[in-house]
């Protein structure tokens, strides 16, 4: 991608109406656009990041047997009345609308009811179980406050997976596999070290549920952590009995702000009983399916990465989710020979399958470097007159500031090895 053709431009200043660091940096760098409070556009650069995150999530969900599907946002009231989740008294985040044909629809803020209803068509015997299905889809929630940039919006992507099991053992096994997959996801997107599987209350069907909480000053949540023991607990399970079951004391736990990037939840038979999702067991008896639900917010995860890993110069993307791997910055572009040399390496890198953003603009070096730091692409490759004379490119690692001067051959070998 040539930066001169990129439809977005960086801004000199961060937007003054944003308080959240993630939104300030992402808007300033041209990744996102704020349409209104709680609703953002993902521009080409931002969408590239989200798609990388989504693909990591997909790979990990597929690896535990999840089958991808897609369900509509529009939801009929009938199903939600069966679970008592239609009324605004019981659920305070509904967006609803009137149908011209008569009746009401809601915009899905989660999909347990819908997915349970669908599966009634396909589950009849224990032989049909277990399985799991997921989607990466838009949720609508009428959040009271939306001040955390892309971490809490009124329209957002969610990966929501639902598991369907015949027995508690099947469910527990899947739940554990999902927990491990979640750890791999947060490791791969670069926030694993600060993300804790956090014990939360489990509702009626299990002792605990688990939230994935990333320690961060910008967090809206509070958790109680023991970093040494690698354990975190949320407020709901701070009781003495719970703590002793988890093998910690209150004194060992430190209060910390955190961001909930995901959660996993045993649903038991709550939804299957209300909606009528049953199967015949080995004895031919009808039983309700045991379910679980597993959510992740891709944009909230992206915001968390920006919040955690950026520095005073701008964003620092981990390679796994960076919009491009290389930021090729051409200097002295008024010199045709230097320009050709830069164009040449651009073509070669592309041919080698390296994702490159090519700053081919006529601008001063200082401006180009500042933009490059702000954009946060992992490797900056500088093509300059001096470099051309010496036959080398200056390669700067964004995260560490390490500088190396590499010949074309060395450069290509370097990007080859790490693939
Ligand atoms: P919170 O307590 O922060 O409101 P939640 O418990 O309502 O989150 P879930 O309903 O479990 O969240 O949603 C699953 C995941 O979707 C969350 O872990 C989070 O990553 C993401 N998510 C939830 N609400 C939002 C939102 N308003 N904007 C962006 N992402 C969200
Ligand atoms: Mg919520």
Short mmCIF file of C-alpha atoms and ligand atoms in Angstrom, two decimals:
data_model
loop_
_atom_site.label_atom_id
_atom_site.label_comp_id
_atom_site.label_asym_id
_atom_site.label_seq_id
_atom_site.Cartn_x
_atom_site.Cartn_y
_atom_site.Cartn_z
CA UNK A 1 0.00 0.00 0.00
CA UNK A 2 1.34 3.39 -0.99
CA UNK A 3 0.82 5.93 1.77
CA UNK A 4 0.26 8.68 -0.80
CA UNK A 5 -2.86 6.75 -1.88
CA UNK A 6 -4.05 5.80 1.60
CA UNK A 7 -7.38 7.54 2.19
CA UNK A 8 -6.50 8.45 5.77
CA UNK A 9 -3.94 10.94 7.00
CA UNK A 10 -2.39 11.36 10.41
CA UNK A 11 -3.35 14.40 12.48
CA UNK A 12 -0.95 16.79 14.17
CA UNK A 13 -2.85 16.62 17.45
CA UNK A 14 -4.88 14.05 19.33
CA UNK A 15 -8.64 14.82 19.26
CA UNK A 16 -9.60 17.01 22.20
CA UNK A 17 -12.98 15.38 22.81
CA UNK A 18 -11.53 11.94 23.60
CA UNK A 19 -10.43 11.02 27.09
CA UNK A 20 -9.39 7.44 26.35
CA UNK A 21 -5.83 6.94 25.19
CA UNK A 22 -6.81 4.18 22.76
CA UNK A 23 -9.22 6.47 20.90
CA UNK A 24 -6.84 9.45 20.98
CA UNK A 25 -4.02 7.51 19.36
CA UNK A 26 -6.16 5.52 16.94
CA UNK A 27 -7.95 8.64 15.70
CA UNK A 28 -4.77 10.69 15.47
CA UNK A 29 -3.09 7.95 13.45
CA UNK A 30 -6.11 7.44 11.15
CA UNK A 31 -7.13 3.95 12.23
CA UNK A 32 -10.64 4.88 13.33
CA UNK A 33 -13.16 7.73 13.07
CA UNK A 34 -15.59 8.71 15.77
CA UNK A 35 -19.08 8.98 14.29
CA UNK A 36 -20.78 9.67 17.61
CA UNK A 37 -20.31 8.71 21.24
CA UNK A 38 -20.13 4.94 21.33
CA UNK A 39 -19.90 4.40 17.57
CA UNK A 40 -16.70 4.37 15.54
CA UNK A 41 -15.78 3.62 11.95
CA UNK A 42 -12.86 1.31 11.36
CA UNK A 43 -10.88 2.83 8.49
CA UNK A 44 -8.58 0.74 6.26
CA UNK A 45 -5.72 0.60 8.78
CA UNK A 46 -8.01 -0.12 11.70
CA UNK A 47 -9.90 -2.80 9.83
CA UNK A 48 -6.64 -4.57 8.99
CA UNK A 49 -5.87 -4.80 12.71
CA UNK A 50 -9.36 -6.03 13.61
CA UNK A 51 -9.22 -8.66 10.87
CA UNK A 52 -5.92 -9.96 12.18
CA UNK A 53 -7.36 -10.20 15.67
CA UNK A 54 -10.47 -11.90 14.32
CA UNK A 55 -8.37 -14.40 12.41
CA UNK A 56 -6.38 -15.32 15.51
CA UNK A 57 -9.66 -15.79 17.36
CA UNK A 58 -10.99 -17.89 14.46
CA UNK A 59 -7.93 -20.13 14.37
CA UNK A 60 -8.17 -20.79 18.07
CA UNK A 61 -11.92 -21.38 18.06
CA UNK A 62 -11.59 -23.72 15.08
CA UNK A 63 -8.80 -25.56 16.92
CA UNK A 64 -11.22 -26.56 19.69
CA UNK A 65 -13.84 -27.64 17.17
CA UNK A 66 -15.88 -24.43 16.98
CA UNK A 67 -17.90 -24.09 13.77
CA UNK A 68 -18.32 -20.57 12.45
CA UNK A 69 -21.75 -19.28 11.55
CA UNK A 70 -23.56 -15.93 11.47
CA UNK A 71 -26.81 -14.89 13.12
CA UNK A 72 -28.88 -11.75 12.53
CA UNK A 73 -28.94 -8.70 14.76
CA UNK A 74 -32.70 -8.39 14.42
CA UNK A 75 -34.41 -10.46 17.07
CA UNK A 76 -38.05 -11.24 17.64
CA UNK A 77 -39.45 -10.66 21.11
CA UNK A 78 -41.03 -14.14 21.32
CA UNK A 79 -37.84 -16.01 22.22
CA UNK A 80 -36.63 -13.48 24.74
CA UNK A 81 -39.93 -13.59 26.58
CA UNK A 82 -39.31 -17.31 27.16
CA UNK A 83 -36.18 -16.48 29.17
CA UNK A 84 -37.51 -13.31 30.78
CA UNK A 85 -34.91 -11.17 29.07
CA UNK A 86 -37.17 -9.04 26.86
CA UNK A 87 -38.31 -6.42 29.33
CA UNK A 88 -36.28 -3.26 29.86
CA UNK A 89 -36.59 -3.84 33.60
CA UNK A 90 -34.64 -7.09 33.34
CA UNK A 91 -32.19 -6.01 30.64
CA UNK A 92 -31.06 -2.41 30.62
CA UNK A 93 -29.06 -2.38 27.36
CA UNK A 94 -31.76 -3.14 24.76
CA UNK A 95 -32.12 -1.15 21.60
CA UNK A 96 -35.59 -1.87 20.21
CA UNK A 97 -37.61 -0.79 17.23
CA UNK A 98 -41.12 -1.10 15.80
CA UNK A 99 -41.77 -3.17 12.71
CA UNK A 100 -43.87 -1.44 10.05
CA UNK A 101 -45.75 -4.70 9.72
CA UNK A 102 -46.57 -4.53 13.43
CA UNK A 103 -44.75 -5.82 16.49
CA UNK A 104 -41.37 -5.12 17.99
CA UNK A 105 -37.84 -6.26 17.27
CA UNK A 106 -34.73 -5.94 19.39
CA UNK A 107 -31.14 -5.51 18.21
CA UNK A 108 -29.18 -8.44 19.58
CA UNK A 109 -26.95 -7.68 22.54
CA UNK A 110 -26.09 -11.39 22.86
CA UNK A 111 -27.32 -14.55 21.11
CA UNK A 112 -28.08 -17.34 23.58
CA UNK A 113 -31.79 -17.33 22.82
CA UNK A 114 -31.30 -17.28 19.07
CA UNK A 115 -28.66 -19.98 18.89
CA UNK A 116 -30.60 -22.26 21.25
CA UNK A 117 -33.68 -21.93 19.08
CA UNK A 118 -31.73 -22.74 15.91
CA UNK A 119 -30.19 -25.86 17.43
CA UNK A 120 -33.63 -27.31 18.22
CA UNK A 121 -33.71 -28.18 14.53
CA UNK A 122 -30.49 -30.18 14.62
CA UNK A 123 -30.23 -31.86 18.00
CA UNK A 124 -32.31 -34.88 18.81
CA UNK A 125 -29.98 -37.56 20.16
CA UNK A 126 -26.94 -37.74 22.45
CA UNK A 127 -25.12 -38.75 19.27
CA UNK A 128 -25.52 -35.17 17.99
CA UNK A 129 -23.55 -33.87 20.97
CA UNK A 130 -21.16 -32.31 21.88
CA UNK A 131 -20.52 -29.47 19.46
CA UNK A 132 -19.91 -25.76 19.51
CA UNK A 133 -20.74 -22.88 17.19
CA UNK A 134 -19.52 -19.31 17.08
CA UNK A 135 -19.81 -16.07 15.20
CA UNK A 136 -17.98 -12.78 14.96
CA UNK A 137 -20.89 -10.41 14.68
CA UNK A 138 -22.19 -6.98 15.59
CA UNK A 139 -23.83 -6.49 18.96
CA UNK A 140 -25.90 -3.47 19.99
CA UNK A 141 -26.05 -2.29 23.57
CA UNK A 142 -27.53 0.87 24.96
CA UNK A 143 -24.60 1.44 27.32
CA UNK A 144 -25.16 4.33 29.74
CA UNK A 145 -21.61 5.55 29.40
CA UNK A 146 -19.27 5.32 26.44
CA UNK A 147 -16.06 7.02 27.49
CA UNK A 148 -13.49 4.32 26.96
CA UNK A 149 -13.03 4.78 23.22
CA UNK A 150 -13.37 1.52 21.30
CA UNK A 151 -13.42 -0.46 24.55
CA UNK A 152 -17.05 0.32 25.34
CA UNK A 153 -19.22 1.22 22.40
CA UNK A 154 -22.92 0.91 21.64
CA UNK A 155 -22.29 -1.10 18.50
CA UNK A 156 -19.40 -3.53 18.58
CA UNK A 157 -18.06 -6.81 17.26
CA UNK A 158 -18.23 -9.77 19.55
CA UNK A 159 -16.94 -13.25 19.07
CA UNK A 160 -19.56 -15.32 20.82
CA UNK A 161 -19.27 -19.07 20.96
CA UNK A 162 -21.87 -21.43 22.40
CA UNK A 163 -21.24 -25.02 23.46
CA UNK A 164 -23.82 -27.81 23.52
CA UNK A 165 -23.15 -30.95 25.57
CA UNK A 166 -24.97 -34.05 26.71
CA UNK A 167 -23.20 -34.48 30.04
CA UNK A 168 -21.50 -32.36 32.66
CA UNK A 169 -18.20 -34.16 31.92
CA UNK A 170 -18.44 -33.21 28.26
CA UNK A 171 -19.15 -29.64 29.27
CA UNK A 172 -16.27 -29.43 31.75
CA UNK A 173 -13.86 -30.80 29.19
CA UNK A 174 -14.93 -28.28 26.59
CA UNK A 175 -14.87 -25.42 29.10
CA UNK A 176 -11.25 -26.23 29.96
CA UNK A 177 -10.30 -26.41 26.28
CA UNK A 178 -11.96 -23.03 25.71
CA UNK A 179 -10.08 -21.53 28.66
CA UNK A 180 -6.79 -22.70 27.16
CA UNK A 181 -7.75 -21.33 23.75
CA UNK A 182 -8.50 -17.97 25.36
CA UNK A 183 -5.06 -17.92 26.92
CA UNK A 184 -3.50 -18.60 23.52
CA UNK A 185 -5.54 -15.80 21.95
CA UNK A 186 -4.47 -13.18 24.47
CA UNK A 187 -0.85 -14.37 24.27
CA UNK A 188 -0.91 -14.14 20.49
CA UNK A 189 -2.32 -10.63 20.39
CA UNK A 190 0.32 -9.44 22.83
CA UNK A 191 -1.51 -8.96 26.14
CA UNK A 192 -1.08 -12.42 27.64
CA UNK A 193 1.32 -11.37 30.35
CA UNK A 194 -1.10 -8.88 31.87
CA UNK A 195 -4.26 -10.89 31.29
CA UNK A 196 -5.60 -13.03 34.13
CA UNK A 197 -8.21 -15.72 34.08
CA UNK A 198 -10.30 -14.19 36.82
CA UNK A 199 -12.73 -16.02 39.06
CA UNK A 200 -16.19 -14.51 39.01
CA UNK A 201 -19.51 -15.75 40.29
CA UNK A 202 -20.94 -18.62 38.29
CA UNK A 203 -24.66 -18.02 38.55
CA UNK A 204 -27.01 -20.90 39.21
CA UNK A 205 -25.18 -23.61 37.27
CA UNK A 206 -21.54 -23.52 38.31
CA UNK A 207 -19.52 -22.30 41.23
CA UNK A 208 -17.47 -19.89 39.15
CA UNK A 209 -17.44 -18.27 35.77
CA UNK A 210 -14.26 -16.74 34.41
CA UNK A 211 -13.45 -13.32 33.10
CA UNK A 212 -10.29 -12.53 31.21
CA UNK A 213 -9.13 -9.34 32.84
CA UNK A 214 -6.15 -7.35 31.59
CA UNK A 215 -4.50 -5.20 34.22
CA UNK A 216 -4.51 -1.60 33.00
CA UNK A 217 -4.90 1.84 34.52
CA UNK A 218 -7.54 2.64 31.91
CA UNK A 219 -9.69 -0.27 33.08
CA UNK A 220 -13.28 0.20 34.24
CA UNK A 221 -13.21 -2.96 36.34
CA UNK A 222 -11.51 -3.81 39.61
CA UNK A 223 -9.88 -7.16 40.30
CA UNK A 224 -7.96 -8.55 43.21
CA UNK A 225 -4.69 -10.08 42.05
CA UNK A 226 -1.81 -12.09 43.29
CA UNK A 227 0.74 -11.83 40.49
CA UNK A 228 3.05 -14.46 41.99
CA UNK A 229 0.35 -17.08 42.23
CA UNK A 230 -1.04 -15.93 38.89
CA UNK A 231 -4.54 -15.64 40.28
CA UNK A 232 -7.15 -12.92 40.02
CA UNK A 233 -10.57 -12.71 41.61
CA UNK A 234 -13.40 -10.29 41.09
CA UNK A 235 -15.40 -8.58 43.74
CA UNK A 236 -18.26 -11.11 43.65
CA UNK A 237 -16.12 -13.93 45.04
CA UNK A 238 -14.15 -12.15 47.73
CA UNK A 239 -15.96 -14.07 50.48
CA UNK A 240 -13.85 -16.09 52.91
CA UNK A 241 -15.21 -19.45 51.79
CA UNK A 242 -14.53 -18.73 48.13
CA UNK A 243 -11.03 -17.47 48.85
CA UNK A 244 -10.07 -20.53 50.83
CA UNK A 245 -11.41 -22.74 48.07
CA UNK A 246 -9.12 -20.89 45.67
CA UNK A 247 -6.19 -21.15 48.05
CA UNK A 248 -5.59 -17.46 48.72
CA UNK A 249 -6.18 -15.04 51.55
CA UNK A 250 -7.52 -11.51 51.23
CA UNK A 251 -4.17 -10.10 52.46
CA UNK A 252 -2.31 -11.68 49.55
CA UNK A 253 -4.50 -9.93 47.01
CA UNK A 254 -3.86 -6.48 45.61
CA UNK A 255 -6.63 -4.33 44.15
CA UNK A 256 -5.99 -3.38 40.54
CA UNK A 257 -7.85 -1.73 37.66
CA UNK A 258 -8.53 -3.97 34.72
CA UNK A 259 -10.24 -4.37 31.36
CA UNK A 260 -12.51 -7.35 30.76
CA UNK A 261 -11.43 -8.57 27.33
CA UNK A 262 -13.38 -11.80 27.41
CA UNK A 263 -15.34 -14.20 29.55
CA UNK A 264 -16.52 -17.78 29.66
CA UNK A 265 -19.66 -18.96 31.38
CA UNK A 266 -21.41 -22.23 32.13
CA UNK A 267 -25.09 -21.81 31.33
CA UNK A 268 -26.26 -25.19 32.53
CA UNK A 269 -29.73 -25.93 31.21
CA UNK A 270 -31.19 -22.47 31.73
CA UNK A 271 -31.63 -21.68 28.04
CA UNK A 272 -32.24 -25.21 26.79
CA UNK A 273 -35.06 -25.69 29.30
CA UNK A 274 -36.68 -22.33 28.60
CA UNK A 275 -36.52 -22.71 24.83
CA UNK A 276 -36.93 -26.46 24.58
CA UNK A 277 -33.59 -27.74 23.34
CA UNK A 278 -33.56 -31.39 24.39
CA UNK A 279 -31.98 -34.66 23.29
CA UNK A 280 -32.67 -38.35 23.90
CA UNK A 281 -30.00 -39.96 26.08
CA UNK A 282 -28.76 -43.56 25.76
CA UNK A 283 -31.82 -44.82 27.64
CA UNK A 284 -34.14 -42.91 25.33
CA UNK A 285 -35.01 -40.33 27.95
CA UNK A 286 -35.45 -36.67 27.07
CA UNK A 287 -32.90 -34.32 28.63
CA UNK A 288 -32.10 -30.63 28.28
CA UNK A 289 -28.78 -29.78 26.58
CA UNK A 290 -26.02 -28.40 28.81
CA UNK A 291 -24.71 -25.14 27.41
CA UNK A 292 -21.89 -22.65 27.82
CA UNK A 293 -21.17 -19.24 26.35
CA UNK A 294 -17.80 -17.72 25.57
CA UNK A 295 -17.33 -14.06 24.55
CA UNK A 296 -14.47 -11.88 23.38
CA UNK A 297 -14.54 -8.26 22.21
CA UNK A 298 -12.12 -7.86 19.28
CA UNK A 299 -12.24 -4.06 19.39
CA UNK A 300 -11.95 -3.96 23.15
CA UNK A 301 -8.91 -6.22 22.79
CA UNK A 302 -7.46 -3.89 20.15
CA UNK A 303 -8.00 -0.89 22.43
CA UNK A 304 -6.33 -2.77 25.28
CA UNK A 305 -3.26 -3.46 23.14
CA UNK A 306 -3.01 0.23 22.23
CA UNK A 307 -3.47 1.24 25.82
CA UNK A 308 -0.86 -1.16 27.16
CA UNK A 309 1.83 -1.17 24.53
CA UNK A 310 1.98 2.38 23.20
CA UNK A 311 4.73 4.81 24.21
CA UNK A 312 5.12 8.60 24.20
CA UNK A 313 5.65 8.59 20.43
CA UNK A 314 2.60 6.57 19.51
CA UNK A 315 1.26 3.08 19.00
CA UNK A 316 3.47 -0.03 19.20
CA UNK A 317 1.78 -2.99 17.49
CA UNK A 318 2.83 -6.55 18.16
CA UNK A 319 3.75 -8.19 14.85
CA UNK A 320 0.81 -10.56 15.07
CA UNK A 321 -1.82 -7.84 14.69
CA UNK A 322 0.05 -4.94 13.09
CA UNK A 323 -1.70 -3.55 9.98
CA UNK A 324 1.59 -3.99 8.09
CA UNK A 325 4.83 -5.64 9.06
CA UNK A 326 7.12 -3.08 7.42
CA UNK A 327 6.85 0.66 7.10
CA UNK A 328 9.08 1.54 4.17
CA UNK A 329 9.98 5.21 4.44
CA UNK A 330 11.56 6.87 1.44
CA UNK A 331 13.61 10.02 2.08
CA UNK A 332 15.08 12.42 -0.53
CA UNK A 333 12.27 11.57 -2.91
CA UNK A 334 13.14 14.63 -5.03
CA UNK A 335 16.13 12.59 -6.23
CA UNK A 336 14.85 10.26 -8.95
CA UNK A 337 17.59 7.70 -8.33
CA UNK A 338 16.72 7.42 -4.65
CA UNK A 339 13.05 7.20 -5.53
CA UNK A 340 13.72 4.34 -7.94
CA UNK A 341 15.80 2.56 -5.31
CA UNK A 342 12.95 2.86 -2.81
CA UNK A 343 10.35 1.77 -5.41
CA UNK A 344 12.59 -1.19 -6.17
CA UNK A 345 12.72 -2.51 -2.61
CA UNK A 346 8.98 -1.92 -2.28
CA UNK A 347 8.34 -4.18 -5.26
CA UNK A 348 10.73 -6.83 -4.01
CA UNK A 349 9.27 -6.89 -0.49
CA UNK A 350 5.77 -7.21 -1.88
CA UNK A 351 6.88 -10.04 -4.11
CA UNK A 352 8.31 -11.78 -1.08
CA UNK A 353 4.91 -11.56 0.57
CA UNK A 354 5.94 -9.01 3.20
CA UNK A 355 3.10 -6.63 4.09
CA UNK A 356 4.43 -3.15 3.44
CA UNK A 357 3.09 0.34 3.90
CA UNK A 358 5.25 2.52 1.65
CA UNK A 359 5.65 6.15 2.64
CA UNK A 360 6.30 7.52 -0.83
CA UNK A 361 5.02 11.02 0.01
CA UNK A 362 6.96 14.21 -0.55
CA UNK A 363 7.40 15.28 3.04
CA UNK A 364 10.21 16.22 5.40
CA UNK A 365 12.06 13.37 7.16
CA UNK A 366 11.00 14.63 10.60
CA UNK A 367 7.35 14.51 9.62
CA UNK A 368 7.72 11.05 8.11
CA UNK A 369 9.45 9.64 11.18
CA UNK A 370 6.90 11.17 13.55
CA UNK A 371 4.08 9.64 11.50
CA UNK A 372 5.88 6.33 11.40
CA UNK A 373 6.27 6.28 15.18
CA UNK A 374 2.62 7.21 15.61
CA UNK A 375 1.42 4.45 13.26
CA UNK A 376 3.42 1.88 15.20
CA UNK A 377 4.31 -0.61 12.44
CA UNK A 378 6.91 -3.07 13.84
CA UNK A 379 9.79 -2.41 11.40
CA UNK A 380 10.72 0.84 9.72
CA UNK A 381 12.90 0.45 6.66
CA UNK A 382 14.42 3.75 5.56
CA UNK A 383 15.56 4.24 1.99
CA UNK A 384 17.68 7.38 1.69
CA UNK A 385 20.34 8.94 -0.55
CA UNK A 386 23.05 8.09 1.96
CA UNK A 387 21.78 4.54 2.22
CA UNK A 388 21.75 4.18 -1.52
CA UNK A 389 25.36 5.32 -1.73
CA UNK A 390 26.31 2.71 0.88
CA UNK A 391 23.99 0.08 -0.50
CA UNK A 392 22.09 -0.34 2.77
CA UNK A 393 18.70 0.29 4.32
CA UNK A 394 18.30 1.50 7.86
CA UNK A 395 16.01 -0.87 9.74
CA UNK A 396 14.52 0.40 13.00
CA UNK A 397 12.56 -1.86 15.32
CA UNK A 398 9.65 0.21 16.64
CA UNK A 399 9.40 -1.53 20.00
CA UNK A 400 13.06 -1.38 21.04
CA UNK A 401 14.46 1.40 18.88
CA UNK A 402 17.19 -0.97 17.71
CA UNK A 403 18.84 0.29 14.50
CA UNK A 404 20.51 -1.94 11.90
CA UNK A 405 21.95 -1.18 8.49
CA UNK A 406 21.20 -4.04 6.12
CA UNK A 407 21.88 -4.73 2.49
CA UNK A 408 18.93 -5.77 0.33
CA UNK A 409 20.00 -9.37 0.65
CA UNK A 410 20.28 -9.18 4.44
CA UNK A 411 16.98 -7.38 4.65
CA UNK A 412 15.14 -10.06 2.69
CA UNK A 413 16.81 -12.86 4.64
CA UNK A 414 15.75 -11.15 7.85
CA UNK A 415 12.10 -10.95 6.90
CA UNK A 416 12.18 -14.44 5.50
CA UNK A 417 13.44 -16.10 8.68
CA UNK A 418 10.74 -14.73 10.89
CA UNK A 419 7.78 -15.73 8.73
P1 LIG B 1 -18.81 -5.26 30.72
O1 LIG B 1 -18.95 -5.78 32.12
O2 LIG B 1 -17.48 -4.63 30.45
O3 LIG B 1 -19.97 -4.43 30.28
P2 LIG B 1 -20.04 -7.61 29.78
O4 LIG B 1 -19.93 -8.51 30.95
O5 LIG B 1 -21.30 -6.89 29.55
O6 LIG B 1 -18.82 -6.55 29.80
P3 LIG B 1 -20.23 -9.70 27.84
O7 LIG B 1 -21.67 -9.52 27.69
O8 LIG B 1 -19.79 -10.92 28.50
O9 LIG B 1 -19.57 -8.41 28.50
O10 LIG B 1 -19.52 -9.60 26.43
C1 LIG B 1 -18.40 -10.39 26.04
C2 LIG B 1 -17.24 -9.51 25.63
O11 LIG B 1 -17.64 -8.52 24.71
C3 LIG B 1 -16.64 -8.72 26.78
O12 LIG B 1 -15.72 -9.50 27.50
C4 LIG B 1 -15.97 -7.57 26.06
O13 LIG B 1 -14.70 -7.96 25.55
C5 LIG B 1 -16.89 -7.32 24.89
N1 LIG B 1 -17.79 -6.20 25.16
C6 LIG B 1 -18.85 -6.16 26.01
N2 LIG B 1 -19.47 -4.97 25.98
C7 LIG B 1 -18.78 -4.22 25.07
C8 LIG B 1 -18.94 -2.88 24.58
N3 LIG B 1 -19.92 -2.12 24.99
N4 LIG B 1 -18.06 -2.44 23.66
C9 LIG B 1 -17.06 -3.24 23.22
N5 LIG B 1 -16.86 -4.49 23.64
C10 LIG B 1 -17.71 -5.00 24.55
MG1 LIG B 2 -21.86 -4.96 29.91
#
